[in-house]
Amino acid sequence: MTNLLILFALALIVSSIGFKNFIWFISLGYGFSVAAIGVAIMVLFWHQLTPATVIMCCLFIVYGCRLGLYLLVREVKSASYKKTLKGEIKDGSTMSFGVKVAIWVTCALLYVCETSPVLFRLGNGGPDDVCSIVGLVLMVCGIALEAAADATKSRFKKQHPRRFCDVGLFRLVRCPNYLGEVITWTGAFVSGITIYSGPLQWVVALAGYVCIVYIMFGGARRLEIRQNKNYGADPEYQAYVKSVPILIPFIPLYSVEKYKWLVS
């Protein structure tokens, strides 16, 4: 419990940048909190680290720094992204301080829950096993997929700023970056399945996993609504959305717009 509180305090410190810009609670604060947690876990358990847990902690660092820097560069350089944010996401200017604090604390707690499987494996003295290796491989695949999807879309939008992206990984699913996120955190959760001890650890790890999957589906819904507004009259777009799943490959789920409970 003490180590969970340490990581929670660290996530609070890093994600507090959201008080400067509200969206940073869930963007820059997210990425850099995960990276900081990866470093902290290695420091807290430096004498108990195993090859798999070292790699997973390094993956947290790589994942968090890549995501944080990508979002920072996009926000600074992309005029279209700023326009999207202005019209779609609240800037927090009318939000009370109490609500901001609640969101800040909730976000920090989520980031700790997502990364907790590695903490629990080390805290429980669990050796490297099949679950840790499978989880590690899934994390590598997820991070690589998300990075490739972000790079593909960035290149495509520079050349075709007014067209929906339907090349490369976007032919597999319409939100491959969100799919990469889901795979990454599936790997983190799976890595701890054989070592969770007691109901609390299961609840913490499962809460982090379920919440991030829910958030990714909510993000996919938000993107779908925006794209329908921007490209809905385009016959090519209509053909694309009717043939390419929105988030999970090979599963014929082509739309989540009607699921209003998916709010993120």
PDB file of C-alpha atoms in Angstrom:
ATOM      1  CA  MET A   1       0.000   0.000   0.000  1.00  0.00           C
ATOM      2  CA  THR A   2       2.847   2.382   0.823  1.00  0.00           C
ATOM      3  CA  ASN A   3       4.349   1.987  -2.640  1.00  0.00           C
ATOM      4  CA  LEU A   4       0.955   2.581  -4.263  1.00  0.00           C
ATOM      5  CA  LEU A   5       0.659   5.828  -2.334  1.00  0.00           C
ATOM      6  CA  ILE A   6       4.156   6.861  -3.418  1.00  0.00           C
ATOM      7  CA  LEU A   7       3.274   6.303  -7.062  1.00  0.00           C
ATOM      8  CA  PHE A   8      -0.042   8.107  -6.577  1.00  0.00           C
ATOM      9  CA  ALA A   9       1.752  11.121  -5.093  1.00  0.00           C
ATOM     10  CA  LEU A  10       4.192  11.095  -8.015  1.00  0.00           C
ATOM     11  CA  ALA A  11       1.370  10.934 -10.560  1.00  0.00           C
ATOM     12  CA  LEU A  12      -0.322  13.842  -8.788  1.00  0.00           C
ATOM     13  CA  ILE A  13       2.832  15.931  -9.006  1.00  0.00           C
ATOM     14  CA  VAL A  14       3.452  15.230 -12.696  1.00  0.00           C
ATOM     15  CA  SER A  15      -0.162  15.555 -13.839  1.00  0.00           C
ATOM     16  CA  SER A  16      -0.617  18.807 -11.934  1.00  0.00           C
ATOM     17  CA  ILE A  17       0.467  20.523 -15.151  1.00  0.00           C
ATOM     18  CA  GLY A  18      -3.223  20.240 -16.013  1.00  0.00           C
ATOM     19  CA  PHE A  19      -3.873  23.269 -13.825  1.00  0.00           C
ATOM     20  CA  LYS A  20      -1.950  25.258 -16.445  1.00  0.00           C
ATOM     21  CA  ASN A  21      -3.976  23.829 -19.316  1.00  0.00           C
ATOM     22  CA  PHE A  22      -6.966  21.610 -18.510  1.00  0.00           C
ATOM     23  CA  ILE A  23      -6.432  19.165 -21.371  1.00  0.00           C
ATOM     24  CA  TRP A  24      -2.956  18.383 -20.044  1.00  0.00           C
ATOM     25  CA  PHE A  25      -4.482  16.377 -17.202  1.00  0.00           C
ATOM     26  CA  ILE A  26      -5.335  13.681 -19.752  1.00  0.00           C
ATOM     27  CA  SER A  27      -2.646  14.255 -22.374  1.00  0.00           C
ATOM     28  CA  LEU A  28       0.796  15.419 -21.302  1.00  0.00           C
ATOM     29  CA  GLY A  29       0.044  14.558 -17.696  1.00  0.00           C
ATOM     30  CA  TYR A  30      -0.899  11.050 -18.758  1.00  0.00           C
ATOM     31  CA  GLY A  31       2.190  10.305 -20.807  1.00  0.00           C
ATOM     32  CA  PHE A  32       4.727  11.827 -18.461  1.00  0.00           C
ATOM     33  CA  SER A  33       3.060  10.320 -15.359  1.00  0.00           C
ATOM     34  CA  VAL A  34       3.384   6.826 -16.820  1.00  0.00           C
ATOM     35  CA  ALA A  35       7.041   7.501 -17.664  1.00  0.00           C
ATOM     36  CA  ALA A  36       7.714   8.804 -14.156  1.00  0.00           C
ATOM     37  CA  ILE A  37       6.017   5.765 -12.624  1.00  0.00           C
ATOM     38  CA  GLY A  38       8.245   3.488 -14.696  1.00  0.00           C
ATOM     39  CA  VAL A  39      11.322   5.201 -13.272  1.00  0.00           C
ATOM     40  CA  ALA A  40       9.925   5.163  -9.728  1.00  0.00           C
ATOM     41  CA  ILE A  41       9.148   1.436  -9.783  1.00  0.00           C
ATOM     42  CA  MET A  42      12.727   0.654 -10.774  1.00  0.00           C
ATOM     43  CA  VAL A  43      14.047   2.885  -7.995  1.00  0.00           C
ATOM     44  CA  LEU A  44      11.712   1.402  -5.361  1.00  0.00           C
ATOM     45  CA  PHE A  45      12.515  -2.191  -6.316  1.00  0.00           C
ATOM     46  CA  TRP A  46      16.021  -1.917  -7.732  1.00  0.00           C
ATOM     47  CA  HIS A  47      17.165  -4.957  -5.703  1.00  0.00           C
ATOM     48  CA  GLN A  48      14.218  -7.153  -6.809  1.00  0.00           C
ATOM     49  CA  LEU A  49      14.086  -6.359 -10.506  1.00  0.00           C
ATOM     50  CA  THR A  50      13.887  -9.239 -12.980  1.00  0.00           C
ATOM     51  CA  PRO A  51      14.636  -9.073 -16.702  1.00  0.00           C
ATOM     52  CA  ALA A  52      10.924  -8.916 -17.579  1.00  0.00           C
ATOM     53  CA  THR A  53      10.068  -6.233 -15.025  1.00  0.00           C
ATOM     54  CA  VAL A  54      13.038  -4.099 -16.063  1.00  0.00           C
ATOM     55  CA  ILE A  55      11.867  -4.226 -19.662  1.00  0.00           C
ATOM     56  CA  MET A  56       8.269  -3.454 -18.688  1.00  0.00           C
ATOM     57  CA  CYS A  57       9.383  -0.456 -16.634  1.00  0.00           C
ATOM     58  CA  CYS A  58      11.469   0.733 -19.580  1.00  0.00           C
ATOM     59  CA  LEU A  59       8.407   0.283 -21.791  1.00  0.00           C
ATOM     60  CA  PHE A  60       6.432   2.526 -19.445  1.00  0.00           C
ATOM     61  CA  ILE A  61       9.153   5.136 -19.840  1.00  0.00           C
ATOM     62  CA  VAL A  62       9.309   4.782 -23.622  1.00  0.00           C
ATOM     63  CA  TYR A  63       5.529   4.761 -23.924  1.00  0.00           C
ATOM     64  CA  GLY A  64       5.056   7.789 -21.691  1.00  0.00           C
ATOM     65  CA  CYS A  65       7.824   9.919 -23.173  1.00  0.00           C
ATOM     66  CA  ARG A  66       6.815   9.129 -26.752  1.00  0.00           C
ATOM     67  CA  LEU A  67       3.157   9.893 -26.103  1.00  0.00           C
ATOM     68  CA  GLY A  68       3.873  13.025 -24.098  1.00  0.00           C
ATOM     69  CA  LEU A  69       6.311  14.443 -26.640  1.00  0.00           C
ATOM     70  CA  TYR A  70       4.061  13.530 -29.572  1.00  0.00           C
ATOM     71  CA  LEU A  71       1.098  15.296 -27.985  1.00  0.00           C
ATOM     72  CA  LEU A  72       3.226  18.298 -27.066  1.00  0.00           C
ATOM     73  CA  VAL A  73       4.594  18.702 -30.599  1.00  0.00           C
ATOM     74  CA  ARG A  74       1.126  18.231 -32.114  1.00  0.00           C
ATOM     75  CA  GLU A  75      -0.371  20.819 -29.807  1.00  0.00           C
ATOM     76  CA  VAL A  76       2.378  23.363 -30.461  1.00  0.00           C
ATOM     77  CA  LYS A  77       2.686  22.933 -34.226  1.00  0.00           C
ATOM     78  CA  SER A  78      -0.703  21.809 -35.490  1.00  0.00           C
ATOM     79  CA  ALA A  79      -3.144  24.624 -36.191  1.00  0.00           C
ATOM     80  CA  SER A  80      -5.859  22.155 -37.216  1.00  0.00           C
ATOM     81  CA  TYR A  81      -5.474  20.260 -33.951  1.00  0.00           C
ATOM     82  CA  LYS A  82      -5.824  23.482 -31.961  1.00  0.00           C
ATOM     83  CA  LYS A  83      -8.984  24.254 -33.897  1.00  0.00           C
ATOM     84  CA  THR A  84     -10.323  20.790 -33.130  1.00  0.00           C
ATOM     85  CA  LEU A  85      -9.583  21.177 -29.438  1.00  0.00           C
ATOM     86  CA  LYS A  86     -11.249  24.557 -29.325  1.00  0.00           C
ATOM     87  CA  GLY A  87     -14.444  23.296 -30.871  1.00  0.00           C
ATOM     88  CA  GLU A  88     -14.635  19.855 -29.312  1.00  0.00           C
ATOM     89  CA  ILE A  89     -12.980  19.776 -25.897  1.00  0.00           C
ATOM     90  CA  LYS A  90     -13.657  22.088 -22.993  1.00  0.00           C
ATOM     91  CA  ASP A  91     -10.744  24.357 -22.126  1.00  0.00           C
ATOM     92  CA  GLY A  92     -11.618  24.362 -18.442  1.00  0.00           C
ATOM     93  CA  SER A  93     -12.059  28.134 -18.285  1.00  0.00           C
ATOM     94  CA  THR A  94     -15.561  27.828 -16.839  1.00  0.00           C
ATOM     95  CA  MET A  95     -14.773  24.857 -14.617  1.00  0.00           C
ATOM     96  CA  SER A  96     -14.600  25.337 -10.864  1.00  0.00           C
ATOM     97  CA  PHE A  97     -11.373  24.657  -9.012  1.00  0.00           C
ATOM     98  CA  GLY A  98     -13.050  21.846  -7.085  1.00  0.00           C
ATOM     99  CA  VAL A  99     -14.007  20.029 -10.285  1.00  0.00           C
ATOM    100  CA  LYS A 100     -10.468  20.421 -11.624  1.00  0.00           C
ATOM    101  CA  VAL A 101      -9.089  18.926  -8.412  1.00  0.00           C
ATOM    102  CA  ALA A 102     -11.482  15.973  -8.689  1.00  0.00           C
ATOM    103  CA  ILE A 103     -10.399  15.325 -12.290  1.00  0.00           C
ATOM    104  CA  TRP A 104      -6.721  15.704 -11.347  1.00  0.00           C
ATOM    105  CA  VAL A 105      -7.001  13.168  -8.516  1.00  0.00           C
ATOM    106  CA  THR A 106      -9.057  10.739 -10.618  1.00  0.00           C
ATOM    107  CA  CYS A 107      -6.571  10.865 -13.504  1.00  0.00           C
ATOM    108  CA  ALA A 108      -3.576  10.304 -11.211  1.00  0.00           C
ATOM    109  CA  LEU A 109      -5.352   7.342  -9.623  1.00  0.00           C
ATOM    110  CA  LEU A 110      -6.077   5.869 -13.056  1.00  0.00           C
ATOM    111  CA  TYR A 111      -2.428   6.118 -14.107  1.00  0.00           C
ATOM    112  CA  VAL A 112      -1.342   4.268 -10.961  1.00  0.00           C
ATOM    113  CA  CYS A 113      -3.979   1.560 -11.463  1.00  0.00           C
ATOM    114  CA  GLU A 114      -2.900   1.011 -15.077  1.00  0.00           C
ATOM    115  CA  THR A 115       0.744   0.484 -14.126  1.00  0.00           C
ATOM    116  CA  SER A 116       0.047  -1.399 -10.885  1.00  0.00           C
ATOM    117  CA  PRO A 117       0.510  -4.950 -12.265  1.00  0.00           C
ATOM    118  CA  VAL A 118       4.273  -4.439 -12.516  1.00  0.00           C
ATOM    119  CA  LEU A 119       4.351  -2.926  -9.035  1.00  0.00           C
ATOM    120  CA  PHE A 120       2.402  -5.896  -7.651  1.00  0.00           C
ATOM    121  CA  ARG A 121       4.665  -8.425  -9.382  1.00  0.00           C
ATOM    122  CA  LEU A 122       7.725  -6.895  -7.767  1.00  0.00           C
ATOM    123  CA  GLY A 123       6.054  -6.274  -4.419  1.00  0.00           C
ATOM    124  CA  ASN A 124       4.845  -9.874  -4.235  1.00  0.00           C
ATOM    125  CA  GLY A 125       8.229 -11.237  -5.235  1.00  0.00           C
ATOM    126  CA  GLY A 126       6.861 -12.884  -8.347  1.00  0.00           C
ATOM    127  CA  PRO A 127       9.447 -14.398 -10.704  1.00  0.00           C
ATOM    128  CA  ASP A 128       9.337 -14.040 -14.470  1.00  0.00           C
ATOM    129  CA  ASP A 129       6.791 -16.476 -15.861  1.00  0.00           C
ATOM    130  CA  VAL A 130       4.616 -17.070 -18.905  1.00  0.00           C
ATOM    131  CA  CYS A 131       2.206 -14.240 -18.041  1.00  0.00           C
ATOM    132  CA  SER A 132       4.986 -11.725 -17.575  1.00  0.00           C
ATOM    133  CA  ILE A 133       6.527 -12.656 -20.929  1.00  0.00           C
ATOM    134  CA  VAL A 134       3.192 -12.658 -22.778  1.00  0.00           C
ATOM    135  CA  GLY A 135       2.307  -9.325 -21.189  1.00  0.00           C
ATOM    136  CA  LEU A 136       5.661  -7.863 -22.145  1.00  0.00           C
ATOM    137  CA  VAL A 137       5.262  -8.947 -25.772  1.00  0.00           C
ATOM    138  CA  LEU A 138       1.770  -7.458 -25.920  1.00  0.00           C
ATOM    139  CA  MET A 139       3.079  -4.179 -24.514  1.00  0.00           C
ATOM    140  CA  VAL A 140       5.823  -4.016 -27.149  1.00  0.00           C
ATOM    141  CA  CYS A 141       3.299  -4.708 -29.916  1.00  0.00           C
ATOM    142  CA  GLY A 142       0.833  -2.166 -28.573  1.00  0.00           C
ATOM    143  CA  ILE A 143       3.386   0.616 -28.199  1.00  0.00           C
ATOM    144  CA  ALA A 144       4.789  -0.061 -31.669  1.00  0.00           C
ATOM    145  CA  LEU A 145       1.294  -0.085 -33.177  1.00  0.00           C
ATOM    146  CA  GLU A 146       0.306   3.179 -31.531  1.00  0.00           C
ATOM    147  CA  ALA A 147       3.533   4.908 -32.554  1.00  0.00           C
ATOM    148  CA  ALA A 148       3.209   3.682 -36.149  1.00  0.00           C
ATOM    149  CA  ALA A 149      -0.427   4.801 -36.345  1.00  0.00           C
ATOM    150  CA  ASP A 150       0.387   8.276 -35.011  1.00  0.00           C
ATOM    151  CA  ALA A 151       3.266   8.637 -37.472  1.00  0.00           C
ATOM    152  CA  THR A 152       1.129   7.442 -40.387  1.00  0.00           C
ATOM    153  CA  LYS A 153      -1.671   9.880 -39.631  1.00  0.00           C
ATOM    154  CA  SER A 154       0.733  12.796 -39.133  1.00  0.00           C
ATOM    155  CA  ARG A 155       2.357  12.186 -42.530  1.00  0.00           C
ATOM    156  CA  PHE A 156      -0.989  11.682 -44.234  1.00  0.00           C
ATOM    157  CA  LYS A 157      -2.527  14.853 -42.801  1.00  0.00           C
ATOM    158  CA  LYS A 158       0.408  16.945 -43.972  1.00  0.00           C
ATOM    159  CA  GLN A 159      -0.282  15.831 -47.532  1.00  0.00           C
ATOM    160  CA  HIS A 160      -4.083  15.574 -47.317  1.00  0.00           C
ATOM    161  CA  PRO A 161      -5.275  17.933 -44.565  1.00  0.00           C
ATOM    162  CA  ARG A 162      -8.929  17.799 -45.638  1.00  0.00           C
ATOM    163  CA  ARG A 163      -9.255  14.038 -46.123  1.00  0.00           C
ATOM    164  CA  PHE A 164      -9.868  11.248 -43.645  1.00  0.00           C
ATOM    165  CA  CYS A 165      -6.886   8.921 -43.150  1.00  0.00           C
ATOM    166  CA  ASP A 166      -7.482   5.504 -44.721  1.00  0.00           C
ATOM    167  CA  VAL A 167      -3.983   4.236 -45.473  1.00  0.00           C
ATOM    168  CA  GLY A 168      -1.665   1.721 -43.828  1.00  0.00           C
ATOM    169  CA  LEU A 169      -2.907   0.582 -40.423  1.00  0.00           C
ATOM    170  CA  PHE A 170      -6.055   2.621 -40.938  1.00  0.00           C
ATOM    171  CA  ARG A 171      -7.175  -0.047 -43.397  1.00  0.00           C
ATOM    172  CA  LEU A 172      -7.207  -2.551 -40.530  1.00  0.00           C
ATOM    173  CA  VAL A 173      -9.225  -0.455 -38.082  1.00  0.00           C
ATOM    174  CA  ARG A 174     -10.265   3.193 -38.108  1.00  0.00           C
ATOM    175  CA  CYS A 175      -8.592   3.918 -34.760  1.00  0.00           C
ATOM    176  CA  PRO A 176      -5.330   1.932 -34.777  1.00  0.00           C
ATOM    177  CA  ASN A 177      -3.722   4.278 -32.252  1.00  0.00           C
ATOM    178  CA  TYR A 178      -6.503   3.499 -29.766  1.00  0.00           C
ATOM    179  CA  LEU A 179      -6.129  -0.198 -30.580  1.00  0.00           C
ATOM    180  CA  GLY A 180      -2.429   0.086 -29.737  1.00  0.00           C
ATOM    181  CA  GLU A 181      -3.370   1.666 -26.426  1.00  0.00           C
ATOM    182  CA  VAL A 182      -5.756  -1.187 -25.628  1.00  0.00           C
ATOM    183  CA  ILE A 183      -3.134  -3.811 -26.510  1.00  0.00           C
ATOM    184  CA  THR A 184      -0.486  -2.051 -24.410  1.00  0.00           C
ATOM    185  CA  TRP A 185      -2.607  -2.051 -21.264  1.00  0.00           C
ATOM    186  CA  THR A 186      -3.927  -5.531 -21.955  1.00  0.00           C
ATOM    187  CA  GLY A 187      -0.289  -6.611 -21.812  1.00  0.00           C
ATOM    188  CA  ALA A 188       0.283  -4.775 -18.540  1.00  0.00           C
ATOM    189  CA  PHE A 189      -2.777  -6.402 -16.956  1.00  0.00           C
ATOM    190  CA  VAL A 190      -1.957  -9.875 -18.261  1.00  0.00           C
ATOM    191  CA  SER A 191       1.595  -9.598 -16.919  1.00  0.00           C
ATOM    192  CA  GLY A 192       0.290  -9.700 -13.361  1.00  0.00           C
ATOM    193  CA  ILE A 193      -2.426 -12.346 -13.581  1.00  0.00           C
ATOM    194  CA  THR A 194      -0.351 -15.040 -11.880  1.00  0.00           C
ATOM    195  CA  ILE A 195       0.811 -12.863  -8.980  1.00  0.00           C
ATOM    196  CA  TYR A 196      -2.137 -10.714  -7.868  1.00  0.00           C
ATOM    197  CA  SER A 197      -2.582 -11.305  -4.154  1.00  0.00           C
ATOM    198  CA  GLY A 198      -5.945 -10.640  -2.548  1.00  0.00           C
ATOM    199  CA  PRO A 199      -9.059  -8.769  -3.715  1.00  0.00           C
ATOM    200  CA  LEU A 200      -7.488  -5.298  -3.454  1.00  0.00           C
ATOM    201  CA  GLN A 201      -4.755  -5.991  -6.008  1.00  0.00           C
ATOM    202  CA  TRP A 202      -7.237  -7.570  -8.403  1.00  0.00           C
ATOM    203  CA  VAL A 203      -9.614  -4.607  -8.038  1.00  0.00           C
ATOM    204  CA  VAL A 204      -6.862  -2.012  -8.552  1.00  0.00           C
ATOM    205  CA  ALA A 205      -5.367  -3.730 -11.614  1.00  0.00           C
ATOM    206  CA  LEU A 206      -8.743  -4.577 -13.153  1.00  0.00           C
ATOM    207  CA  ALA A 207     -10.074  -1.061 -12.541  1.00  0.00           C
ATOM    208  CA  GLY A 208      -7.141   0.463 -14.409  1.00  0.00           C
ATOM    209  CA  TYR A 209      -7.564  -1.922 -17.334  1.00  0.00           C
ATOM    210  CA  VAL A 210     -11.348  -1.621 -17.653  1.00  0.00           C
ATOM    211  CA  CYS A 211     -11.228   2.173 -17.371  1.00  0.00           C
ATOM    212  CA  ILE A 212      -8.618   2.641 -20.094  1.00  0.00           C
ATOM    213  CA  VAL A 213     -10.496   0.308 -22.469  1.00  0.00           C
ATOM    214  CA  TYR A 214     -13.696   2.256 -21.777  1.00  0.00           C
ATOM    215  CA  ILE A 215     -11.858   5.533 -22.408  1.00  0.00           C
ATOM    216  CA  MET A 216     -10.493   4.254 -25.731  1.00  0.00           C
ATOM    217  CA  PHE A 217     -13.961   3.254 -26.924  1.00  0.00           C
ATOM    218  CA  GLY A 218     -15.198   6.661 -25.796  1.00  0.00           C
ATOM    219  CA  GLY A 219     -12.391   8.302 -27.762  1.00  0.00           C
ATOM    220  CA  ALA A 220     -13.323   6.234 -30.818  1.00  0.00           C
ATOM    221  CA  ARG A 221     -16.929   7.405 -30.488  1.00  0.00           C
ATOM    222  CA  ARG A 222     -15.862  11.033 -30.213  1.00  0.00           C
ATOM    223  CA  LEU A 223     -13.674  10.671 -33.307  1.00  0.00           C
ATOM    224  CA  GLU A 224     -16.465   8.968 -35.225  1.00  0.00           C
ATOM    225  CA  ILE A 225     -18.877  11.804 -34.440  1.00  0.00           C
ATOM    226  CA  ARG A 226     -16.344  14.391 -35.603  1.00  0.00           C
ATOM    227  CA  GLN A 227     -15.516  12.498 -38.784  1.00  0.00           C
ATOM    228  CA  ASN A 228     -19.179  11.961 -39.608  1.00  0.00           C
ATOM    229  CA  LYS A 229     -19.644  15.708 -39.333  1.00  0.00           C
ATOM    230  CA  ASN A 230     -16.610  16.483 -41.494  1.00  0.00           C
ATOM    231  CA  TYR A 231     -16.801  13.714 -44.111  1.00  0.00           C
ATOM    232  CA  GLY A 232     -20.325  12.309 -43.869  1.00  0.00           C
ATOM    233  CA  ALA A 233     -21.286  13.510 -47.347  1.00  0.00           C
ATOM    234  CA  ASP A 234     -18.254  11.843 -48.953  1.00  0.00           C
ATOM    235  CA  PRO A 235     -19.201   8.521 -50.663  1.00  0.00           C
ATOM    236  CA  GLU A 236     -15.647   7.229 -50.185  1.00  0.00           C
ATOM    237  CA  TYR A 237     -15.879   7.893 -46.470  1.00  0.00           C
ATOM    238  CA  GLN A 238     -19.215   6.097 -46.280  1.00  0.00           C
ATOM    239  CA  ALA A 239     -17.737   3.066 -48.027  1.00  0.00           C
ATOM    240  CA  TYR A 240     -14.738   3.176 -45.693  1.00  0.00           C
ATOM    241  CA  VAL A 241     -16.727   3.257 -42.435  1.00  0.00           C
ATOM    242  CA  LYS A 242     -19.004   0.465 -43.608  1.00  0.00           C
ATOM    243  CA  SER A 243     -16.118  -1.889 -44.365  1.00  0.00           C
ATOM    244  CA  VAL A 244     -13.429  -1.118 -41.755  1.00  0.00           C
ATOM    245  CA  PRO A 245     -14.117  -1.869 -38.045  1.00  0.00           C
ATOM    246  CA  ILE A 246     -13.825   1.129 -35.776  1.00  0.00           C
ATOM    247  CA  LEU A 247     -11.480  -0.299 -33.144  1.00  0.00           C
ATOM    248  CA  ILE A 248     -11.164  -4.097 -32.925  1.00  0.00           C
ATOM    249  CA  PRO A 249      -9.885  -5.821 -36.095  1.00  0.00           C
ATOM    250  CA  PHE A 250     -11.977  -8.579 -37.688  1.00  0.00           C
ATOM    251  CA  ILE A 251     -14.909  -7.784 -35.368  1.00  0.00           C
ATOM    252  CA  PRO A 252     -17.796  -6.294 -37.401  1.00  0.00           C
ATOM    253  CA  LEU A 253     -18.334  -3.339 -35.092  1.00  0.00           C
ATOM    254  CA  TYR A 254     -18.413  -0.403 -37.480  1.00  0.00           C
ATOM    255  CA  SER A 255     -20.006   2.287 -35.346  1.00  0.00           C
ATOM    256  CA  VAL A 256     -20.270   3.248 -31.672  1.00  0.00           C
ATOM    257  CA  GLU A 257     -21.902   6.646 -32.190  1.00  0.00           C
ATOM    258  CA  LYS A 258     -25.261   5.473 -30.846  1.00  0.00           C
ATOM    259  CA  TYR A 259     -23.742   4.293 -27.570  1.00  0.00           C
ATOM    260  CA  LYS A 260     -24.187   7.484 -25.602  1.00  0.00           C
ATOM    261  CA  TRP A 261     -22.870   5.869 -22.421  1.00  0.00           C
ATOM    262  CA  LEU A 262     -19.401   5.912 -24.021  1.00  0.00           C
ATOM    263  CA  VAL A 263     -18.461   9.362 -22.796  1.00  0.00           C
ATOM    264  CA  SER A 264     -14.771  10.239 -22.378  1.00  0.00           C
TER     265      SER A 264
END
